Amino acid sequence: MAVGSAAMSNTAAEVVESDVFMLTGSNVSENHPIIALQMKKAVQKHGAKLIVVDPRRIEMVNYAALYLPIKPGSDVPVFSAMAHVILKENLHNPQFIAERTENFEAFAASMEKFTPEYAEAISGIDHQLIIDAARMYATAGKSAIYWALGIPESTHGTANALSLINLALLTGQIGRRGTGLNPLRGQNNVQGASDSGAMPWHYPGYQTVDNEQNAQRWEKTWNIEPGGLNRQRGLTTTEILSAVHPGGVQALYIMGENPMMSE
């Protein structure tokens, strides 16, 4: 893992403390309206500058200082071109890089080909917009990045996320209030539901169900008689569908989903 955690590095409320924040792969107004309100407040009342990178002209574009209308699937060239500009113009953070990162020289060499003009040919974004976005993000006192499923739900989703993470590590825009890497889950409170244990393989706090000490701890917490909690992990969605056979899953209760069509 690049930074050791897949969760937000900062709280959503901290966006009002950002000088610049970039939003990509997320129609935050519809999927995370409370966070969207914080973002609008950051722009309108606190003077933050918003960079939107999205194929769609989402509502948040109305609040953006820069809008980069990216072609689907060209995320890596665009964000790598931003890294190219940051390196070329010496806008990176040498102290942070030396103290907190590894293999910087190899990374810098790999970014050489990703010129803004190269990214423009692939993404359709004017190269000057890419340069402006890189400068705005790198030179701000506090910059943050927010993204949702438009980034990971792709054949190159991991590379997409890494290209964003590289920007934060390159500039030292992480580890302080108002900065950070902030992946938003698909819909409202997916993260909260996961944290609280609404998954088939863990209790609250991501404590695995097949660990005897965890089971005993939660039996005591929930006033359940000893041995009352099942020590076997439950099935994931894909495992459930594979287990629909005699002696396996006998019934499914499905709400708001059509797995025959969408999965």
C-alpha positions as a LaTeX table, in Angstrom:
\begin{tabular}{lrrr}
\hline
Residue & $x$ (\AA) & $y$ (\AA) & $z$ (\AA) \\
\hline
Met1 & 0.00 & 0.00 & 0.00 \\
Ala2 & 1.21 & 3.49 & $-0.80$ \\
Val3 & 0.32 & 5.21 & 2.48 \\
Gly4 & $-0.88$ & 2.33 & 4.66 \\
Ser5 & $-4.60$ & 3.11 & 4.73 \\
Ala6 & $-7.50$ & 3.23 & 2.28 \\
Ala7 & $-9.57$ & 5.57 & 4.45 \\
Met8 & $-9.72$ & 9.37 & 4.37 \\
Ser9 & $-6.60$ & 10.91 & 5.87 \\
Asn10 & $-8.59$ & 13.92 & 7.09 \\
Thr11 & $-12.13$ & 14.69 & 8.20 \\
Ala12 & $-14.68$ & 16.05 & 5.74 \\
Ala13 & $-15.16$ & 19.14 & 7.92 \\
Glu14 & $-11.53$ & 20.13 & 7.32 \\
Val15 & $-12.22$ & 21.09 & 3.71 \\
Val16 & $-13.06$ & 24.61 & 4.95 \\
Glu17 & $-9.45$ & 24.83 & 6.14 \\
Ser18 & $-8.03$ & 24.02 & 2.70 \\
Asp19 & $-6.62$ & 26.70 & 0.43 \\
Val20 & $-7.06$ & 24.45 & $-2.61$ \\
Phe21 & $-8.89$ & 21.17 & $-3.05$ \\
Met22 & $-9.24$ & 18.93 & $-6.07$ \\
Leu23 & $-12.36$ & 16.86 & $-6.72$ \\
Thr24 & $-12.30$ & 14.04 & $-9.25$ \\
Gly25 & $-14.39$ & 10.97 & $-10.06$ \\
Ser26 & $-17.22$ & 12.12 & $-7.81$ \\
Asn27 & $-20.60$ & 13.77 & $-8.26$ \\
Val28 & $-20.39$ & 14.82 & $-4.64$ \\
Ser29 & $-23.54$ & 16.98 & $-4.70$ \\
Glu30 & $-25.68$ & 13.91 & $-5.29$ \\
Asn31 & $-23.76$ & 11.11 & $-3.58$ \\
His32 & $-22.31$ & 12.99 & $-0.59$ \\
Pro33 & $-24.47$ & 16.11 & $-0.17$ \\
Ile34 & $-23.25$ & 16.95 & 3.33 \\
Ile35 & $-19.64$ & 16.98 & 2.17 \\
Ala36 & $-20.72$ & 19.00 & $-0.86$ \\
Leu37 & $-22.15$ & 21.64 & 1.47 \\
Gln38 & $-18.80$ & 21.83 & 3.27 \\
Met39 & $-17.04$ & 22.23 & $-0.08$ \\
Lys40 & $-19.36$ & 25.02 & $-1.18$ \\
Lys41 & $-18.83$ & 26.73 & 2.16 \\
Ala42 & $-15.07$ & 26.43 & 1.71 \\
Val43 & $-15.27$ & 28.22 & $-1.64$ \\
Gln44 & $-17.92$ & 30.83 & $-0.87$ \\
Lys45 & $-17.07$ & 31.77 & 2.71 \\
His46 & $-13.42$ & 30.84 & 3.13 \\
Gly47 & $-12.01$ & 31.65 & $-0.30$ \\
Ala48 & $-10.77$ & 28.15 & $-1.12$ \\
Lys49 & $-10.05$ & 27.33 & $-4.75$ \\
Leu50 & $-11.64$ & 24.21 & $-6.22$ \\
Ile51 & $-10.24$ & 22.15 & $-9.10$ \\
Val52 & $-12.76$ & 19.76 & $-10.70$ \\
Val53 & $-11.48$ & 16.96 & $-12.93$ \\
Asp54 & $-14.44$ & 15.05 & $-14.36$ \\
Pro55 & $-15.89$ & 14.00 & $-17.74$ \\
Arg56 & $-19.27$ & 15.39 & $-16.63$ \\
Arg57 & $-20.07$ & 19.01 & $-15.96$ \\
Ile58 & $-21.25$ & 18.27 & $-12.42$ \\
Glu59 & $-22.82$ & 20.92 & $-10.21$ \\
Met60 & $-19.54$ & 21.56 & $-8.36$ \\
Val61 & $-18.08$ & 22.96 & $-11.59$ \\
Asn62 & $-20.13$ & 26.08 & $-10.83$ \\
Tyr63 & $-17.91$ & 26.61 & $-7.78$ \\
Ala64 & $-14.62$ & 25.70 & $-9.43$ \\
Ala65 & $-11.65$ & 27.93 & $-10.15$ \\
Leu66 & $-10.52$ & 25.36 & $-12.72$ \\
Tyr67 & $-12.49$ & 22.70 & $-14.59$ \\
Leu68 & $-10.61$ & 19.98 & $-16.46$ \\
Pro69 & $-13.13$ & 18.06 & $-18.67$ \\
Ile70 & $-11.21$ & 14.81 & $-18.84$ \\
Lys71 & $-11.95$ & 11.97 & $-21.26$ \\
Pro72 & $-12.90$ & 8.75 & $-19.44$ \\
Gly73 & $-9.91$ & 6.52 & $-18.88$ \\
Ser74 & $-7.22$ & 9.20 & $-19.16$ \\
Asp75 & $-6.79$ & 9.90 & $-15.44$ \\
Val76 & $-3.23$ & 8.60 & $-15.11$ \\
Pro77 & $-1.76$ & 10.73 & $-17.94$ \\
Val78 & $-3.42$ & 13.88 & $-16.58$ \\
Phe79 & $-2.36$ & 13.47 & $-12.96$ \\
Ser80 & 1.09 & 12.31 & $-14.06$ \\
Ala81 & 1.37 & 15.42 & $-16.22$ \\
Met82 & 0.60 & 17.49 & $-13.13$ \\
Ala83 & 3.45 & 15.67 & $-11.38$ \\
His84 & 5.67 & 16.39 & $-14.39$ \\
Val85 & 4.96 & 20.12 & $-14.10$ \\
Ile86 & 5.55 & 20.09 & $-10.34$ \\
Leu87 & 8.93 & 18.44 & $-10.84$ \\
Lys88 & 9.96 & 20.57 & $-13.81$ \\
Glu89 & 9.15 & 23.81 & $-11.99$ \\
Asn90 & 10.65 & 22.64 & $-8.68$ \\
Leu91 & 7.34 & 22.91 & $-6.85$ \\
His92 & 7.87 & 19.63 & $-5.00$ \\
Asn93 & 8.75 & 19.33 & $-1.31$ \\
Pro94 & 12.32 & 17.96 & $-1.04$ \\
Gln95 & 12.29 & 17.72 & 2.75 \\
Phe96 & 9.04 & 15.75 & 2.89 \\
Ile97 & 10.21 & 13.51 & 0.07 \\
Ala98 & 13.54 & 12.79 & 1.78 \\
Glu99 & 11.96 & 12.07 & 5.16 \\
Arg100 & 8.76 & 10.27 & 4.18 \\
Thr101 & 9.08 & 8.60 & 0.77 \\
Glu102 & 11.12 & 6.01 & $-1.11$ \\
Asn103 & 12.40 & 5.63 & $-4.68$ \\
Phe104 & 11.92 & 9.30 & $-5.57$ \\
Glu105 & 14.54 & 9.27 & $-8.33$ \\
Ala106 & 12.87 & 6.37 & $-10.12$ \\
Phe107 & 9.49 & 8.04 & $-9.81$ \\
Ala108 & 10.80 & 11.36 & $-11.15$ \\
Ala109 & 12.35 & 9.59 & $-14.13$ \\
Ser110 & 9.07 & 7.81 & $-14.89$ \\
Met111 & 7.26 & 11.17 & $-15.04$ \\
Glu112 & 9.51 & 12.67 & $-17.71$ \\
Lys113 & 7.40 & 11.50 & $-20.66$ \\
Phe114 & 4.13 & 12.78 & $-19.18$ \\
Thr115 & 4.31 & 16.30 & $-20.55$ \\
Pro116 & 1.13 & 18.43 & $-20.48$ \\
Glu117 & 1.05 & 18.22 & $-24.28$ \\
Tyr118 & 1.23 & 14.41 & $-24.11$ \\
Ala119 & $-1.65$ & 14.37 & $-21.63$ \\
Glu120 & $-3.66$ & 16.78 & $-23.78$ \\
Ala121 & $-3.47$ & 14.44 & $-26.76$ \\
Ile122 & $-4.90$ & 11.60 & $-24.67$ \\
Ser123 & $-7.34$ & 13.41 & $-22.38$ \\
Gly124 & $-8.59$ & 16.28 & $-24.51$ \\
Ile125 & $-7.76$ & 18.76 & $-21.73$ \\
Asp126 & $-5.92$ & 21.89 & $-22.84$ \\
His127 & $-2.33$ & 21.54 & $-21.66$ \\
Gln128 & $-2.37$ & 25.00 & $-20.07$ \\
Leu129 & $-5.24$ & 23.91 & $-17.80$ \\
Ile130 & $-3.12$ & 20.98 & $-16.62$ \\
Ile131 & $-0.21$ & 23.33 & $-15.91$ \\
Asp132 & $-2.48$ & 25.76 & $-14.05$ \\
Ala133 & $-3.96$ & 22.94 & $-11.95$ \\
Ala134 & $-0.51$ & 21.63 & $-11.03$ \\
Arg135 & 0.70 & 25.07 & $-9.97$ \\
Met136 & $-2.46$ & 25.81 & $-8.00$ \\
Tyr137 & $-2.32$ & 22.51 & $-6.12$ \\
Ala138 & 1.41 & 22.52 & $-5.43$ \\
Thr139 & 1.87 & 26.14 & $-4.36$ \\
Ala140 & $-1.05$ & 26.38 & $-1.92$ \\
Gly141 & $-0.33$ & 26.30 & 1.78 \\
Lys142 & $-2.87$ & 23.52 & 2.28 \\
Ser143 & $-4.20$ & 21.38 & $-0.58$ \\
Ala144 & $-6.45$ & 18.32 & $-0.42$ \\
Ile145 & $-7.70$ & 15.73 & $-2.91$ \\
Tyr146 & $-11.15$ & 14.13 & $-2.85$ \\
Trp147 & $-12.31$ & 11.31 & $-5.10$ \\
Ala148 & $-15.01$ & 8.66 & $-5.29$ \\
Leu149 & $-15.85$ & 5.63 & $-7.42$ \\
Gly150 & $-14.97$ & 7.30 & $-10.71$ \\
Ile151 & $-11.34$ & 6.69 & $-9.78$ \\
Pro152 & $-11.18$ & 3.07 & $-8.47$ \\
Glu153 & $-13.97$ & 1.48 & $-10.53$ \\
Ser154 & $-11.85$ & 1.14 & $-13.65$ \\
Thr155 & $-9.61$ & $-1.45$ & $-15.26$ \\
His156 & $-6.72$ & 0.74 & $-14.08$ \\
Gly157 & $-8.30$ & 1.93 & $-10.83$ \\
Thr158 & $-5.22$ & 1.19 & $-8.73$ \\
Ala159 & $-3.02$ & 3.24 & $-11.05$ \\
Asn160 & $-5.57$ & 6.07 & $-10.93$ \\
Ala161 & $-5.44$ & 6.19 & $-7.14$ \\
Leu162 & $-1.65$ & 5.94 & $-7.07$ \\
Ser163 & $-1.34$ & 8.88 & $-9.45$ \\
Leu164 & $-3.33$ & 11.01 & $-6.99$ \\
Ile165 & $-1.38$ & 9.71 & $-4.00$ \\
Asn166 & 1.85 & 10.59 & $-5.78$ \\
Leu167 & 0.75 & 14.23 & $-6.07$ \\
Ala168 & 0.22 & 14.48 & $-2.32$ \\
Leu169 & 3.51 & 12.79 & $-1.49$ \\
Leu170 & 5.39 & 14.85 & $-4.07$ \\
Thr171 & 4.23 & 18.13 & $-2.54$ \\
Gly172 & 3.93 & 17.13 & 1.12 \\
Gln173 & 0.22 & 17.90 & 1.04 \\
Ile174 & $-0.68$ & 15.27 & 3.62 \\
Gly175 & $-0.40$ & 14.88 & 7.38 \\
Arg176 & $-1.76$ & 18.32 & 8.22 \\
Arg177 & $-5.24$ & 19.73 & 8.72 \\
Gly178 & $-6.84$ & 20.88 & 5.48 \\
Thr179 & $-4.61$ & 18.66 & 3.35 \\
Gly180 & $-4.67$ & 14.97 & 2.60 \\
Leu181 & $-5.99$ & 12.15 & 0.46 \\
Asn182 & $-9.69$ & 11.68 & 0.92 \\
Pro183 & $-11.42$ & 8.82 & $-0.92$ \\
Leu184 & $-15.19$ & 9.07 & $-0.59$ \\
Arg185 & $-17.19$ & 5.86 & $-0.51$ \\
Gly186 & $-19.85$ & 5.17 & $-3.12$ \\
Gln187 & $-22.87$ & 6.44 & $-1.21$ \\
Asn188 & $-23.84$ & 8.06 & 2.08 \\
Asn189 & $-22.44$ & 6.33 & 5.18 \\
Val190 & $-20.92$ & 3.31 & 3.47 \\
Gln191 & $-17.78$ & 4.03 & 5.49 \\
Gly192 & $-19.77$ & 4.38 & 8.70 \\
Ala193 & $-21.61$ & 1.12 & 8.10 \\
Ser194 & $-18.29$ & $-0.64$ & 7.52 \\
Asp195 & $-16.68$ & 0.93 & 10.59 \\
Ser196 & $-19.58$ & $-0.18$ & 12.77 \\
Gly197 & $-19.32$ & $-3.81$ & 11.69 \\
Ala198 & $-22.05$ & $-4.15$ & 9.07 \\
Met199 & $-19.92$ & $-6.61$ & 7.11 \\
Pro200 & $-19.97$ & $-10.43$ & 7.19 \\
Trp201 & $-16.39$ & $-10.89$ & 8.34 \\
His202 & $-15.79$ & $-8.36$ & 11.12 \\
Tyr203 & $-17.20$ & $-6.75$ & 14.24 \\
Pro204 & $-17.08$ & $-2.96$ & 14.82 \\
Gly205 & $-13.60$ & $-1.60$ & 14.41 \\
Tyr206 & $-12.68$ & $-4.27$ & 11.84 \\
Gln207 & $-12.12$ & $-6.98$ & 14.45 \\
Thr208 & $-12.42$ & $-10.32$ & 12.67 \\
Val209 & $-15.29$ & $-12.61$ & 13.66 \\
Asp210 & $-13.21$ & $-15.80$ & 13.53 \\
Asn211 & $-10.91$ & $-14.60$ & 16.32 \\
Glu212 & $-11.92$ & $-16.10$ & 19.67 \\
Gln213 & $-10.81$ & $-13.11$ & 21.74 \\
Asn214 & $-12.81$ & $-10.75$ & 19.53 \\
Ala215 & $-15.91$ & $-12.92$ & 19.82 \\
Gln216 & $-15.64$ & $-13.08$ & 23.61 \\
Arg217 & $-15.11$ & $-9.31$ & 23.82 \\
Trp218 & $-18.27$ & $-8.55$ & 21.85 \\
Glu219 & $-20.33$ & $-11.18$ & 23.65 \\
Lys220 & $-19.48$ & $-9.37$ & 26.87 \\
Thr221 & $-20.12$ & $-5.93$ & 25.37 \\
Trp222 & $-23.47$ & $-6.92$ & 23.92 \\
Asn223 & $-24.54$ & $-9.05$ & 26.91 \\
Ile224 & $-24.69$ & $-12.23$ & 24.86 \\
Glu225 & $-24.21$ & $-15.58$ & 26.57 \\
Pro226 & $-20.76$ & $-17.17$ & 26.05 \\
Gly227 & $-20.62$ & $-18.96$ & 22.72 \\
Gly228 & $-23.65$ & $-17.07$ & 21.43 \\
Leu229 & $-21.80$ & $-15.39$ & 18.56 \\
Asn230 & $-20.96$ & $-17.43$ & 15.49 \\
Arg231 & $-17.20$ & $-17.81$ & 15.08 \\
Gln232 & $-17.45$ & $-18.37$ & 11.33 \\
Arg233 & $-17.22$ & $-15.45$ & 8.93 \\
Gly234 & $-20.21$ & $-14.76$ & 6.74 \\
Leu235 & $-20.32$ & $-14.74$ & 2.96 \\
Thr236 & $-19.55$ & $-11.79$ & 0.72 \\
Thr237 & $-21.94$ & $-10.87$ & $-2.10$ \\
Thr238 & $-20.02$ & $-12.86$ & $-4.68$ \\
Glu239 & $-19.67$ & $-15.81$ & $-2.30$ \\
Ile240 & $-23.42$ & $-15.78$ & $-1.63$ \\
Leu241 & $-24.22$ & $-16.07$ & $-5.33$ \\
Ser242 & $-21.71$ & $-18.90$ & $-5.71$ \\
Ala243 & $-23.30$ & $-20.69$ & $-2.75$ \\
Val244 & $-26.79$ & $-20.85$ & $-4.28$ \\
His245 & $-26.98$ & $-24.63$ & $-4.56$ \\
Pro246 & $-28.54$ & $-27.54$ & $-2.62$ \\
Gly247 & $-27.24$ & $-27.42$ & 0.92 \\
Gly248 & $-26.07$ & $-23.83$ & 0.51 \\
Val249 & $-27.92$ & $-20.51$ & 0.41 \\
Gln250 & $-31.66$ & $-21.16$ & 0.26 \\
Ala251 & $-33.07$ & $-17.64$ & $-0.08$ \\
Leu252 & $-32.01$ & $-14.10$ & $-0.95$ \\
Tyr253 & $-33.68$ & $-10.88$ & 0.21 \\
Ile254 & $-32.66$ & $-8.20$ & $-2.30$ \\
Met255 & $-33.45$ & $-4.49$ & $-2.00$ \\
Gly256 & $-32.65$ & $-1.79$ & $-4.56$ \\
Glu257 & $-30.51$ & $-4.05$ & $-6.72$ \\
Asn258 & $-30.82$ & $-6.26$ & $-9.78$ \\
Pro259 & $-27.76$ & $-8.54$ & $-9.69$ \\
Met260 & $-28.83$ & $-10.34$ & $-12.87$ \\
Met261 & $-28.46$ & $-7.08$ & $-14.78$ \\
Ser262 & $-25.86$ & $-5.01$ & $-12.92$ \\
Glu263 & $-23.48$ & $-7.58$ & $-11.47$ \\
\hline
\end{tabular}
